[in-house]
Coordinates of N, CA and C in Angstrom, one line a residue:
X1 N 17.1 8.7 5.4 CA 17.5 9.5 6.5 C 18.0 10.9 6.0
X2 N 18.9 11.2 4.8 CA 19.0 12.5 4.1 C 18.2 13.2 4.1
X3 N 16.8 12.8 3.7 CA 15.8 13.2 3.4 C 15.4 14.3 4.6
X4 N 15.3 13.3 5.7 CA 14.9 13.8 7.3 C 15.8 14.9 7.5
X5 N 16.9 14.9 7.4 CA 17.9 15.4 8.2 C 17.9 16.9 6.8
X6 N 17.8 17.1 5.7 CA 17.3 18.1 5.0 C 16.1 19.0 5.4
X7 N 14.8 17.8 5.8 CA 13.8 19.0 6.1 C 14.4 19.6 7.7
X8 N 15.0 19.0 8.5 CA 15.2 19.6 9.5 C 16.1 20.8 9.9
X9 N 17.0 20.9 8.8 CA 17.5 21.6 8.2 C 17.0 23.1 8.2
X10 N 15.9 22.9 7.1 CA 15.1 23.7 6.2 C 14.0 24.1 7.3
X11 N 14.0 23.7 8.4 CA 13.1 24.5 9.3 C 11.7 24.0 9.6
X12 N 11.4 22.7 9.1 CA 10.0 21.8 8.9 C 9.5 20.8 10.7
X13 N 8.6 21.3 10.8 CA 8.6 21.3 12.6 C 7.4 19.7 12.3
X14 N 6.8 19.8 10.9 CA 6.1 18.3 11.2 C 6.9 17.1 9.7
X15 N 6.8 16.4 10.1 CA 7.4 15.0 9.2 C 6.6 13.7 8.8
X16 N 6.1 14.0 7.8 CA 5.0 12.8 6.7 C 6.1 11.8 6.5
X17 N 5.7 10.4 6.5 CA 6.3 9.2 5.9 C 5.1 8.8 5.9
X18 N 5.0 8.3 4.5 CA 4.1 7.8 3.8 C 3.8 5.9 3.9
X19 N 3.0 5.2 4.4 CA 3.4 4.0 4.4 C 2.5 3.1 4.0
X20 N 2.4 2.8 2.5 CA 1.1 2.1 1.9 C 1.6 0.6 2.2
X21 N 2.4 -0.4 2.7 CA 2.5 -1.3 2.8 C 1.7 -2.1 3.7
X22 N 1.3 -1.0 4.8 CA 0.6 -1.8 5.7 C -1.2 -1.6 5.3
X23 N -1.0 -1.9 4.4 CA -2.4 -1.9 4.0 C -3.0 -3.5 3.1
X24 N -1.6 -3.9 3.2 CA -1.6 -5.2 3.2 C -2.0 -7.0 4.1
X25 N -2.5 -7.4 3.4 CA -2.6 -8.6 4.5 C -1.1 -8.8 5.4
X26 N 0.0 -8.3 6.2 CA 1.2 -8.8 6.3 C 0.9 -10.1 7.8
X27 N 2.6 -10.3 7.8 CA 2.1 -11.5 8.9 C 2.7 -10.9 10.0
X28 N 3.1 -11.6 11.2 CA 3.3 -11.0 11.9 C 5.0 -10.3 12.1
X29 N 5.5 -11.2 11.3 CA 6.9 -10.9 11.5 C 7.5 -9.7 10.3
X30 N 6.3 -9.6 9.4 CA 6.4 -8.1 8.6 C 6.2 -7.1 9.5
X31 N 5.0 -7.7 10.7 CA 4.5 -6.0 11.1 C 5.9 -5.6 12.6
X32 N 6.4 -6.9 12.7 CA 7.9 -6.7 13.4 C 8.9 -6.0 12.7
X33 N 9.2 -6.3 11.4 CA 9.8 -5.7 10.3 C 9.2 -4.4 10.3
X34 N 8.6 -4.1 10.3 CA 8.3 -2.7 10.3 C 8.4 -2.0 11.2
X35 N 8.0 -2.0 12.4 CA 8.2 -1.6 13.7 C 10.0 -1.3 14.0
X36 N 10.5 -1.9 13.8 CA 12.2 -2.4 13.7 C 12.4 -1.3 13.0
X37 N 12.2 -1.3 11.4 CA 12.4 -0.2 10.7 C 12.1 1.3 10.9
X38 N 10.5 1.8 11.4 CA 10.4 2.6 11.8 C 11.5 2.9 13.6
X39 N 11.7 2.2 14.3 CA 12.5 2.5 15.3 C 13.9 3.4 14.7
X40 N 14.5 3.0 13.4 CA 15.7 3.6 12.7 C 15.3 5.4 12.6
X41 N 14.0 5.6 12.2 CA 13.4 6.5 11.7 C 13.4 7.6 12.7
X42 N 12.8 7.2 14.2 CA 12.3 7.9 14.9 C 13.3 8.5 15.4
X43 N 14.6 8.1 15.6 CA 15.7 9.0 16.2 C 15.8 10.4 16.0
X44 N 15.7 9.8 14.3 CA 16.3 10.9 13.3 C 15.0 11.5 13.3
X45 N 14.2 11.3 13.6 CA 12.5 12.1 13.7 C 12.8 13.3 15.3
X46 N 13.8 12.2 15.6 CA 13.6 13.4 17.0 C 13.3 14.8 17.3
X47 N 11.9 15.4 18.3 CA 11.9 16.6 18.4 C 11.1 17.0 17.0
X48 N 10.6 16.6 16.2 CA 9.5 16.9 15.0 C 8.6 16.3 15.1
X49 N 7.2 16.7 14.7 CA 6.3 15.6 14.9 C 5.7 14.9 13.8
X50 N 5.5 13.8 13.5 CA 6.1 12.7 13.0 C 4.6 12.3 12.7
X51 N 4.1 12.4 11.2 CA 2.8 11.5 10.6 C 3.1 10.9 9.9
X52 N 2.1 9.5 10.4 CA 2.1 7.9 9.5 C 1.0 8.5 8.8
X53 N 1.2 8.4 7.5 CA 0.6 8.4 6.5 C 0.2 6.9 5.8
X54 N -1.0 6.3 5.8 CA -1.6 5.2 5.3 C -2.8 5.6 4.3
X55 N -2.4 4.8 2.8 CA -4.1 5.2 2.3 C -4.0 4.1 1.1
X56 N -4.8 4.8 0.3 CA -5.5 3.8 -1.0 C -6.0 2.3 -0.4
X57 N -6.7 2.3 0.6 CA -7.0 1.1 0.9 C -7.7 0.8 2.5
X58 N -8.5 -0.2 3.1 CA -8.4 -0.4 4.5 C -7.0 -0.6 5.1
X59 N -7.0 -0.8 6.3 CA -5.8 -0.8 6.9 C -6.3 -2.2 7.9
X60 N -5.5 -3.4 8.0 CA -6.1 -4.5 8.9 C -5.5 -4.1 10.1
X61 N -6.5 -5.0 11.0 CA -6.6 -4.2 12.7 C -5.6 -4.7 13.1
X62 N -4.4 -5.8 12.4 CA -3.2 -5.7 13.1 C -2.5 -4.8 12.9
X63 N -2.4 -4.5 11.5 CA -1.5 -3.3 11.0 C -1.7 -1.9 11.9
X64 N -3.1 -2.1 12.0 CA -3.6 -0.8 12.3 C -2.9 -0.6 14.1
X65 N -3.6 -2.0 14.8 CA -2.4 -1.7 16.6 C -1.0 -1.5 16.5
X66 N -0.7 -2.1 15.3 CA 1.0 -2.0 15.2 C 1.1 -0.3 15.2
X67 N 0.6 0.2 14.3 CA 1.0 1.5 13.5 C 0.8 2.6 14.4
X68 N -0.8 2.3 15.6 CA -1.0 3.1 16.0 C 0.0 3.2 17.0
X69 N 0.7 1.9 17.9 CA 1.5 1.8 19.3 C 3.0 2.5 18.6
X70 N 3.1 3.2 17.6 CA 4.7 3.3 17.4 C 4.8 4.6 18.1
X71 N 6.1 4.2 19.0 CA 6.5 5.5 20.0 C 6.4 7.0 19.2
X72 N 6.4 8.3 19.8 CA 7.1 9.5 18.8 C 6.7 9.9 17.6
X73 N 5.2 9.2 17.3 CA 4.3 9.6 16.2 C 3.2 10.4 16.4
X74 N 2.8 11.9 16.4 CA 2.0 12.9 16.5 C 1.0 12.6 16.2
X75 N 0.6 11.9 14.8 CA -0.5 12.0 14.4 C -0.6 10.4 13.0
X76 N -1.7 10.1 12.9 CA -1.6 9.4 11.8 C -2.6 10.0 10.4
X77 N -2.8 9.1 9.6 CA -3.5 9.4 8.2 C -4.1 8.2 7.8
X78 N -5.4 8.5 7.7 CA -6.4 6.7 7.4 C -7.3 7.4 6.0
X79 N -7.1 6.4 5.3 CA -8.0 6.6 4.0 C -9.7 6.7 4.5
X80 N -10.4 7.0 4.1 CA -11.9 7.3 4.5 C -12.7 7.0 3.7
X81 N -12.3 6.9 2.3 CA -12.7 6.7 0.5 C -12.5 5.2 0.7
X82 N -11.5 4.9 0.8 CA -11.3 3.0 0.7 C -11.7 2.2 1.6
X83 N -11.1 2.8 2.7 CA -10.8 2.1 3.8 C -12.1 2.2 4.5
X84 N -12.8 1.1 4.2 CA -14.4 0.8 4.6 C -14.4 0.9 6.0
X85 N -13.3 0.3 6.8 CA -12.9 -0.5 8.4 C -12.4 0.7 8.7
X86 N -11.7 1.5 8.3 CA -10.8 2.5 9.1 C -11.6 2.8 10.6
X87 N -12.6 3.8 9.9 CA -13.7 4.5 11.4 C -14.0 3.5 11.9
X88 N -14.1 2.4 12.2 CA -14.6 1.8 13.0 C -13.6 1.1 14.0
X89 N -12.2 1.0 13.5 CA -11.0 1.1 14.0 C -10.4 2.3 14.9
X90 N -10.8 3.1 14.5 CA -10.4 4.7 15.1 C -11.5 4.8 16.1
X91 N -12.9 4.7 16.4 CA -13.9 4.7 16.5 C -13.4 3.9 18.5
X92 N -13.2 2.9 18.4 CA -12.9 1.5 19.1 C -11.2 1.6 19.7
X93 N -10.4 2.2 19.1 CA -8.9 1.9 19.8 C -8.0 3.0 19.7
X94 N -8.3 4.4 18.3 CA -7.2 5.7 18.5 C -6.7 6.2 20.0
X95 N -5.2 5.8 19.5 CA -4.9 6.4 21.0 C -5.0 8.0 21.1
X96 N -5.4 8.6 22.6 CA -5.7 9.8 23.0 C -4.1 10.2 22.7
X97 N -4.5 11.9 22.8 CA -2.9 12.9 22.3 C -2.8 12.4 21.0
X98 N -3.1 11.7 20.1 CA -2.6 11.7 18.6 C -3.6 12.3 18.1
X99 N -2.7 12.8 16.6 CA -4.0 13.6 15.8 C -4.6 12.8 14.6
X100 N -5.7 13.2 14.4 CA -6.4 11.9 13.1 C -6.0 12.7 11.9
X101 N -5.3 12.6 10.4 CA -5.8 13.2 9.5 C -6.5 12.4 8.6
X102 N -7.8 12.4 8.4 CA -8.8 11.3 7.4 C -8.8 12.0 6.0
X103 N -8.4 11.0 5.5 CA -8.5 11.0 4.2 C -9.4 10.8 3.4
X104 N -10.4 12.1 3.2 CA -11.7 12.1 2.5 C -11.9 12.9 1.1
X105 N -10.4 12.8 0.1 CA -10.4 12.4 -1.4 C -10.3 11.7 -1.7
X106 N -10.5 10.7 -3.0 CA -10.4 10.2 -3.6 C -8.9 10.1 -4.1
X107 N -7.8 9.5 -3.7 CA -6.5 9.7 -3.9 C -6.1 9.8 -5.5
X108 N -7.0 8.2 -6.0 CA -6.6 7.8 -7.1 C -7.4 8.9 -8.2
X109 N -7.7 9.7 -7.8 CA -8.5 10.4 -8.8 C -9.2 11.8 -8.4
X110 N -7.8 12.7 -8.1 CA -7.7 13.5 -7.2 C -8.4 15.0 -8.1
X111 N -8.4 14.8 -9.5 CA -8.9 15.9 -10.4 C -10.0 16.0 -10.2
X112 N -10.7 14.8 -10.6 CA -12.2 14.8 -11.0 C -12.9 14.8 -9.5
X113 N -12.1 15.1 -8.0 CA -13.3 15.0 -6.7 C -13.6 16.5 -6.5
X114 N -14.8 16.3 -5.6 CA -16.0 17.0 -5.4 C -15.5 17.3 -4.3
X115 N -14.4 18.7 -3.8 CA -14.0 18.7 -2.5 C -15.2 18.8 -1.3
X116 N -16.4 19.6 -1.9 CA -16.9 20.1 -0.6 C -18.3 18.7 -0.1
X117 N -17.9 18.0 -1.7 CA -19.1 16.6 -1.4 C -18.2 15.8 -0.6
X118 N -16.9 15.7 -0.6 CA -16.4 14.8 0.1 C -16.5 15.0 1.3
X119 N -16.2 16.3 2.0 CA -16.4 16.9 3.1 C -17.6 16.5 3.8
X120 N -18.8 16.7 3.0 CA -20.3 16.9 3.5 C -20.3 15.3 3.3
X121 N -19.6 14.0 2.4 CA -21.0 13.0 2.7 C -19.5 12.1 3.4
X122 N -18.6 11.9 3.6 CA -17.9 11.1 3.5 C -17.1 11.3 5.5
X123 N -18.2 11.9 6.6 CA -17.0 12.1 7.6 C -18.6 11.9 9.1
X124 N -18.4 11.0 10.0 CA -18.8 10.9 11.3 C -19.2 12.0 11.7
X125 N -20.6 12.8 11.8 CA -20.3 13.9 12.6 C -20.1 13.8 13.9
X126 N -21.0 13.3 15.0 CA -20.6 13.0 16.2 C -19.0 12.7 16.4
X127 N -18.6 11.8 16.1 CA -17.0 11.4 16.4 C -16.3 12.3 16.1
X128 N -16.0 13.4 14.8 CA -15.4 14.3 15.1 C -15.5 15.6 15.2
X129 N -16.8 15.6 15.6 CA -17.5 17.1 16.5 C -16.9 17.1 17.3
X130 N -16.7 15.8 18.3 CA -16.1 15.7 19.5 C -14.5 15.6 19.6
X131 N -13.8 15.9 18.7 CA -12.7 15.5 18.4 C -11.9 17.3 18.4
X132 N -11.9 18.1 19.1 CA -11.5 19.4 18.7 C -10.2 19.6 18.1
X133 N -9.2 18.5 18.0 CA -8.1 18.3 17.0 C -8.5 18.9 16.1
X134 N -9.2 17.7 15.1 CA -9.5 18.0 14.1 C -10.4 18.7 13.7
X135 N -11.3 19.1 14.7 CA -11.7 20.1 14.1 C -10.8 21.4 13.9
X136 N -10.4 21.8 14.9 CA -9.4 23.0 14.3 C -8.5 23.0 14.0
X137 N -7.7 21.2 13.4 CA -6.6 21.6 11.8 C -7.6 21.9 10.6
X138 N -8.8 21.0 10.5 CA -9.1 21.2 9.2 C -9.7 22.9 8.6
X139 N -10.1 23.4 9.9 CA -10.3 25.0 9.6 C -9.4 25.8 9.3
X140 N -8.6 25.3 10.1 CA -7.4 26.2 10.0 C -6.3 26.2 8.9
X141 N -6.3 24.8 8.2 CA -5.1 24.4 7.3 C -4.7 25.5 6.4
X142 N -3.8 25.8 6.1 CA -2.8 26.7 4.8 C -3.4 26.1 4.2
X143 N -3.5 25.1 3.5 CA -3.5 24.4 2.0 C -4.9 24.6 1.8
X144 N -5.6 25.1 2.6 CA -7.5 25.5 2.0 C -7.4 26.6 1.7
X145 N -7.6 26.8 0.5 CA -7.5 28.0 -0.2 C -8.6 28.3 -1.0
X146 N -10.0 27.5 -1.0 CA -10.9 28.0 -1.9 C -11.9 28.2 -0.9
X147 N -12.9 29.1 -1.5 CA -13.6 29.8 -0.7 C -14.5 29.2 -0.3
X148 N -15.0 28.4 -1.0 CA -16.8 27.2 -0.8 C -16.3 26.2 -0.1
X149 N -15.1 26.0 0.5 CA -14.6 24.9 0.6 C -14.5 24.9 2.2
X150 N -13.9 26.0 2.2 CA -13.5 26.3 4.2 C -14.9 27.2 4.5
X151 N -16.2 27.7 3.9 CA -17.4 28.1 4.2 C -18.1 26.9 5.1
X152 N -17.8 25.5 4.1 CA -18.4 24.0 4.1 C -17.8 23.4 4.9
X153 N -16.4 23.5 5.6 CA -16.0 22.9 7.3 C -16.0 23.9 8.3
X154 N -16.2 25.0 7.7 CA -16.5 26.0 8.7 C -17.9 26.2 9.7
X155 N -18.7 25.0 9.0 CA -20.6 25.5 9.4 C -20.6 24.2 10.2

């Protein structure tokens, strides 16, 4: 909660929590445990908008209704490299008003990727053609800074 209460401080209008746990087989009374826990969070989230970050892995479709129904969460983050099931989960149940951010590096091996091959072979076009969210974070992002890179989400 320090954590929270520093970036809000500091002037930070969106809020990552990172949550690789639910990428686990859990049972049901973990994915209650978690829901519970996240409820602690969202207070102090209040008024920021608030991404579930999930990766290195699929996400199971319980994990995934749990994660997606949590009140006060803007957007989530699905691996796209691992997570074989992800798109077809997002594809079938993302709820509307949230934002997708797909995770199409290679997490574990973030040196050696081929940004603009991940881009070109690793993403739905129809599904997020149609998705104008994301299309206009990923053009738009600060953190693109090379030139072949935003040429290659740009076309």
């Amino acid at each position: 909660m320090e954590v929270i209460v520093e970036l809000k401080e500091a002037g930070a209008t969106w809020i990552q929590v990172d949550v690789d746990t639910l990428v686990k087989d859990l049972e049901g009374y973990q994915l209650k445990g978690f829901t519970k826990a996240y409820s602690e969070l969202e207070s102090a989230c209040s008024g920021h908008n608030v991404i579930v970050a999930n990766y290195f892995a699929d996400i199971p479709a319980e994990a995934f209704k749990t994660l997606t129904s949590l009140p006060g969460v803007s957007g989530f983050t699905f691996d796209f490299i691992r997570g074989e099931k992800a798109l077809d989960l997002i594809k079938s149940s993302f709820p509307s008003g949230k934002y997708l951010f797909a995770g199409v590096v290679d997490g574990r091996n973030i040196w050696a990727n081929d940004l603009v091959g991940s881009l070109a072979g690793h993403k739905n076009e129809a599904f997020f053609s149609a998705n104008a969210a994301v299309q206009v974070s990923r053009k738009s992002s600060p953190r693109v800074t090379n030139e072949s890179l935003q040429k290659a989400v740009s076309d």
